[in-house]
CSV table of C-alpha atoms in Angstrom, one decimal:
chain,number,residue,atom,x,y,z
A,1,GLY,CA,-27.4,-24.3,-30.8
A,2,GLY,CA,-28.1,-23.5,-27.2
A,3,ARG,CA,-30.7,-21.2,-25.8
A,4,ALA,CA,-29.9,-17.6,-26.3
A,5,TRP,CA,-30.8,-16.4,-22.8
A,6,ILE,CA,-28.7,-19.1,-21.2
A,7,ARG,CA,-25.8,-18.1,-23.4
A,8,LEU,CA,-26.2,-14.5,-22.3
A,9,GLU,CA,-26.2,-15.4,-18.6
A,10,GLN,CA,-23.0,-17.5,-19.2
A,11,LEU,CA,-21.4,-14.6,-21.0
A,12,ILE,CA,-22.3,-12.1,-18.3
A,13,GLY,CA,-21.4,-14.4,-15.4
A,14,SER,CA,-18.1,-15.5,-16.8
A,15,ASN,CA,-16.6,-12.5,-18.5
A,16,THR,CA,-17.7,-9.3,-16.8
A,17,PRO,CA,-14.8,-7.8,-14.8
A,18,VAL,CA,-14.9,-6.5,-11.3
A,19,HIS,CA,-17.2,-3.5,-11.0
A,20,PRO,CA,-15.4,-0.3,-10.1
A,21,THR,CA,-17.5,0.2,-7.0
A,22,CYS,CA,-16.3,-3.1,-5.7
A,23,PHE,CA,-12.7,-2.9,-6.8
A,24,ASN,CA,-11.4,-1.2,-3.6
A,25,TYR,CA,-12.4,-4.3,-1.7
A,26,PHE,CA,-10.9,-6.8,-4.2
A,27,LYS,CA,-7.7,-4.7,-4.4
A,28,ARG,CA,-7.0,-5.6,-0.8
A,29,LEU,CA,-6.7,-9.2,-2.0
A,30,ASN,CA,-4.1,-8.2,-4.6
A,31,LEU,CA,-6.5,-8.7,-7.5
A,32,HIS,CA,-6.3,-6.9,-10.8
A,33,ARG,CA,-9.2,-4.9,-12.3
A,34,THR,CA,-9.8,-7.5,-15.0
A,35,ASP,CA,-9.7,-10.6,-12.7
A,36,ARG,CA,-13.0,-12.4,-12.3
A,37,PRO,CA,-13.6,-13.6,-8.7
A,38,HIS,CA,-16.1,-16.4,-8.3
A,39,PHE,CA,-17.5,-18.4,-5.4
A,40,PHE,CA,-18.9,-21.8,-6.3
A,41,VAL,CA,-22.0,-23.2,-4.5
A,42,THR,CA,-24.2,-26.2,-5.1
A,43,PRO,CA,-27.7,-25.7,-6.5
A,44,ASP,CA,-29.4,-26.2,-3.1
A,45,ARG,CA,-26.9,-23.6,-1.6
A,46,LYS,CA,-26.1,-26.0,1.2
A,47,HIS,CA,-22.5,-26.5,0.2
A,48,SER,CA,-19.9,-24.0,-1.1
A,49,PHE,CA,-16.2,-23.7,-1.8
A,50,HIS,CA,-15.2,-21.0,0.6
A,51,HIS,CA,-12.0,-20.1,-1.3
A,52,LEU,CA,-12.2,-17.3,-3.8
A,53,ILE,CA,-11.6,-18.8,-7.2
A,54,MET,CA,-10.0,-16.5,-9.8
A,55,LEU,CA,-11.0,-17.3,-13.4
A,56,PRO,CA,-8.8,-16.0,-16.3
A,57,LYS,CA,-10.0,-13.8,-19.1
A,58,LEU,CA,-11.9,-15.6,-21.8
A,59,THR,CA,-10.2,-16.1,-25.2
A,60,LYS,CA,-11.9,-14.8,-28.4
A,61,GLY,CA,-12.8,-18.4,-29.3
A,62,ILE,CA,-14.7,-19.0,-26.0
A,63,GLN,CA,-16.5,-15.7,-26.3
A,64,GLU,CA,-17.7,-16.7,-29.8
A,65,LEU,CA,-18.8,-20.0,-28.5
A,66,LEU,CA,-20.9,-18.3,-25.9
A,67,ASP,CA,-22.3,-15.7,-28.3
A,68,PRO,CA,-26.0,-15.4,-27.3
A,69,LEU,CA,-26.8,-14.1,-30.8
A,70,LYS,CA,-26.0,-17.6,-32.1
A,71,GLY,CA,-28.4,-19.2,-29.8
A,72,VAL,CA,-32.1,-19.8,-30.2
A,73,THR,CA,-35.2,-18.3,-28.6
A,74,THR,CA,-38.9,-19.1,-28.7
A,75,ASP,CA,-39.8,-15.5,-29.4
A,76,LYS,CA,-37.8,-13.6,-32.1
A,77,ARG,CA,-38.4,-10.4,-30.3
A,78,ASP,CA,-36.2,-11.7,-27.5
A,79,MET,CA,-33.2,-11.6,-29.8
A,80,GLU,CA,-33.6,-7.8,-30.1
A,81,ILE,CA,-33.5,-7.4,-26.3
A,82,ILE,CA,-30.5,-9.8,-26.1
A,83,GLN,CA,-28.7,-7.7,-28.7
A,84,VAL,CA,-29.3,-4.5,-26.6
A,85,ILE,CA,-28.0,-6.1,-23.4
A,86,LYS,CA,-24.9,-7.6,-25.1
A,87,ASN,CA,-24.0,-4.2,-26.6
A,88,LYS,CA,-24.1,-2.7,-23.1
A,89,LEU,CA,-21.8,-5.3,-21.5
A,90,ASP,CA,-18.4,-4.3,-20.2
A,91,LEU,CA,-16.8,-7.3,-21.6
A,92,ASN,CA,-13.3,-8.2,-20.6
A,93,GLU,CA,-12.0,-8.6,-24.2
A,94,ASP,CA,-8.4,-8.8,-25.4
A,95,ASN,CA,-8.8,-10.2,-28.9
A,96,GLU,CA,-5.5,-8.9,-30.3
A,97,GLU,CA,-2.2,-7.9,-28.9
A,98,ARG,CA,-1.9,-4.1,-28.4
A,99,TYR,CA,0.3,-1.7,-26.6
A,100,SER,CA,-0.2,1.6,-24.8
A,101,GLY,CA,2.7,3.6,-23.6
A,102,ASP,CA,6.1,5.2,-24.3
A,103,ARG,CA,8.1,4.5,-27.5
A,104,ASN,CA,11.6,5.4,-28.7
A,105,GLU,CA,12.5,7.2,-31.9
A,106,ARG,CA,12.3,3.8,-33.8
A,107,GLY,CA,8.8,3.3,-32.7
A,108,GLU,CA,9.7,0.4,-30.3
A,109,MET,CA,8.1,-0.1,-26.9
A,110,HIS,CA,10.5,1.8,-24.7
A,111,GLY,CA,9.9,3.3,-21.3
A,112,ASN,CA,6.7,2.7,-19.3
A,113,GLY,CA,3.6,1.1,-20.8
A,114,ILE,CA,1.0,-1.7,-20.9
A,115,LEU,CA,1.1,-4.6,-23.3
A,116,TYR,CA,-2.1,-6.6,-23.8
A,117,TYR,CA,-1.6,-10.1,-25.2
A,118,GLU,CA,-4.1,-11.9,-27.4
A,119,ASN,CA,-4.5,-14.7,-24.9
A,120,GLY,CA,-5.7,-12.3,-22.2
A,121,ALA,CA,-2.4,-11.9,-20.4
A,122,GLU,CA,-1.2,-8.3,-19.6
A,123,TYR,CA,2.1,-6.8,-18.7
A,124,LYS,CA,2.4,-3.4,-17.0
A,125,GLY,CA,5.8,-1.9,-16.4
A,126,GLN,CA,9.1,-0.9,-18.0
A,127,PHE,CA,10.2,-1.7,-21.6
A,128,VAL,CA,13.6,-1.4,-23.4
A,129,ALA,CA,13.6,-1.9,-27.2
A,130,ASN,CA,10.4,-3.9,-27.4
A,131,MET,CA,11.3,-6.1,-24.4
A,132,LYS,CA,10.0,-6.3,-20.9
A,133,HIS,CA,13.0,-4.9,-19.0
A,134,GLY,CA,13.1,-3.4,-15.5
A,135,LYS,CA,10.3,-3.4,-13.0
A,136,GLY,CA,6.9,-4.7,-14.0
A,137,VAL,CA,3.8,-6.8,-13.3
A,138,LEU,CA,2.8,-9.7,-15.5
A,139,TYR,CA,-0.8,-10.9,-15.2
A,140,TYR,CA,-1.2,-14.3,-16.8
A,141,ALA,CA,-4.3,-15.5,-18.5
A,142,THR,CA,-4.7,-18.2,-15.9
A,143,GLY,CA,-5.0,-15.7,-13.1
A,144,ASP,CA,-1.5,-16.0,-11.8
A,145,ARG,CA,0.6,-12.9,-11.3
A,146,TYR,CA,4.3,-12.0,-11.2
A,147,GLU,CA,5.6,-8.8,-9.8
A,148,GLY,CA,9.3,-8.0,-9.9
A,149,ASP,CA,12.4,-7.7,-12.1
A,150,PHE,CA,12.6,-8.4,-15.8
A,151,VAL,CA,15.7,-8.6,-18.0
A,152,ALA,CA,15.4,-9.0,-21.8
A,153,ASP,CA,11.8,-10.3,-21.7
A,154,GLN,CA,12.6,-12.8,-18.9
A,155,ARG,CA,11.8,-12.9,-15.2
A,156,CYS,CA,15.2,-12.2,-13.7
A,157,GLY,CA,16.1,-10.8,-10.3
A,158,VAL,CA,13.9,-10.5,-7.3
A,159,GLY,CA,10.2,-11.2,-7.7
A,160,LYS,CA,6.9,-12.3,-6.2
A,161,TYR,CA,4.7,-14.9,-7.9
A,162,PHE,CA,1.0,-15.0,-6.8
A,163,TYR,CA,-0.8,-18.2,-7.5
A,164,THR,CA,-4.6,-18.4,-8.2
A,165,ASN,CA,-5.0,-20.6,-5.1
A,166,ARG,CA,-3.6,-17.6,-3.0
A,167,ALA,CA,-0.2,-19.2,-2.5
A,168,LEU,CA,2.8,-16.9,-2.9
A,169,PHE,CA,6.5,-17.4,-3.8
A,170,VAL,CA,9.0,-14.6,-3.0
A,171,GLY,CA,12.6,-15.0,-4.2
A,172,ASN,CA,15.1,-14.9,-6.9
A,173,TYR,CA,14.6,-15.6,-10.6
A,174,LYS,CA,17.0,-16.4,-13.5
A,175,ASP,CA,16.1,-17.1,-17.1
A,176,ASN,CA,12.4,-16.9,-16.3
A,177,LYS,CA,12.6,-19.5,-13.6
A,178,ARG,CA,12.9,-19.6,-9.8
A,179,ASP,CA,16.6,-19.9,-8.9
A,180,GLY,CA,18.3,-19.9,-5.5
A,181,LYS,CA,16.7,-19.2,-2.1
A,182,GLY,CA,13.1,-18.2,-1.7
A,183,LEU,CA,10.1,-18.3,0.6
A,184,TYR,CA,6.9,-20.2,-0.3
A,185,PHE,CA,3.7,-19.2,1.5
A,186,PRO,CA,1.1,-21.9,1.3
A,187,PRO,CA,-2.6,-21.0,0.6
A,188,GLY,CA,-4.2,-19.4,3.7
A,189,ARG,CA,-0.9,-19.2,5.6
A,190,PRO,CA,0.5,-15.6,4.9
A,191,ASN,CA,2.5,-15.6,8.1
A,192,ASP,CA,3.9,-19.1,7.9
A,193,PRO,CA,6.4,-19.3,5.0
A,194,ILE,CA,8.5,-22.3,4.0
A,195,GLU,CA,12.1,-21.6,3.1
A,196,ILE,CA,13.0,-23.4,-0.1
A,197,PHE,CA,15.9,-23.6,-2.6
A,198,CYS,CA,15.4,-23.9,-6.3
A,199,ILE,CA,17.7,-24.8,-9.2
A,200,MET,CA,16.4,-23.6,-12.6
A,201,GLY,CA,12.8,-23.5,-11.3
A,202,GLU,CA,12.8,-26.9,-9.5
A,203,VAL,CA,12.5,-27.2,-5.8
A,204,THR,CA,15.4,-29.3,-4.5
A,205,GLU,CA,13.8,-30.6,-1.3
A,206,LYS,CA,12.0,-33.8,-2.1
A,207,SER,CA,9.8,-33.4,1.0
A,208,LEU,CA,8.2,-30.3,-0.3
A,209,GLN,CA,6.1,-32.0,-3.0
A,210,ASN,CA,3.1,-29.8,-2.3
A,211,ILE,CA,4.9,-26.8,-3.7
A,212,PRO,CA,4.2,-26.1,-7.4
A,213,ALA,CA,7.1,-27.7,-9.3
A,214,SER,CA,7.2,-24.9,-11.9
A,215,GLU,CA,5.5,-21.8,-13.1
A,216,GLN,CA,4.4,-20.4,-16.4
């Protein structure tokens, strides 16, 4: 069940992407158009988490779970209003994998394009024979982001990995994992990097346990 109006508020609050008029501000924070920035506060508004929290896109299953048209109302006429509001929402939906961009003579993704994944992830960059290959940006459904080199669908070469907690890793990648020397910038410390060394994604220095052990 669930009250229809509450479901509608949840759907709007959790799934409406950044409004275009605000995007120039959020772009300075290296956010994507479809990211959903949130600040959390207590009901009495006396306490808040000051860090900007990035929530990922909602999956089709969660959107269906929050569908206000499946909720209940005390007045049947409310459902007509809810239907109108829902139809006008700029929902951040990616319910199926789709591609927009260049193709070769065989119809494969080849050249520059954007690939939207069913789980809400998105890749924008270069393709070769249906594979991510060259320069590109991969936006994960969790809110993390990788910018850099790809080889045969894998992160390979030099890249930057932006974490949702605003930490940053800059360094080399091989077979989709961090490999070799790199710099880790802890959250809130953009000018204070830590030099690290990774082997197949794992940080070798035992003293650096606060650094994420692996990535997606």
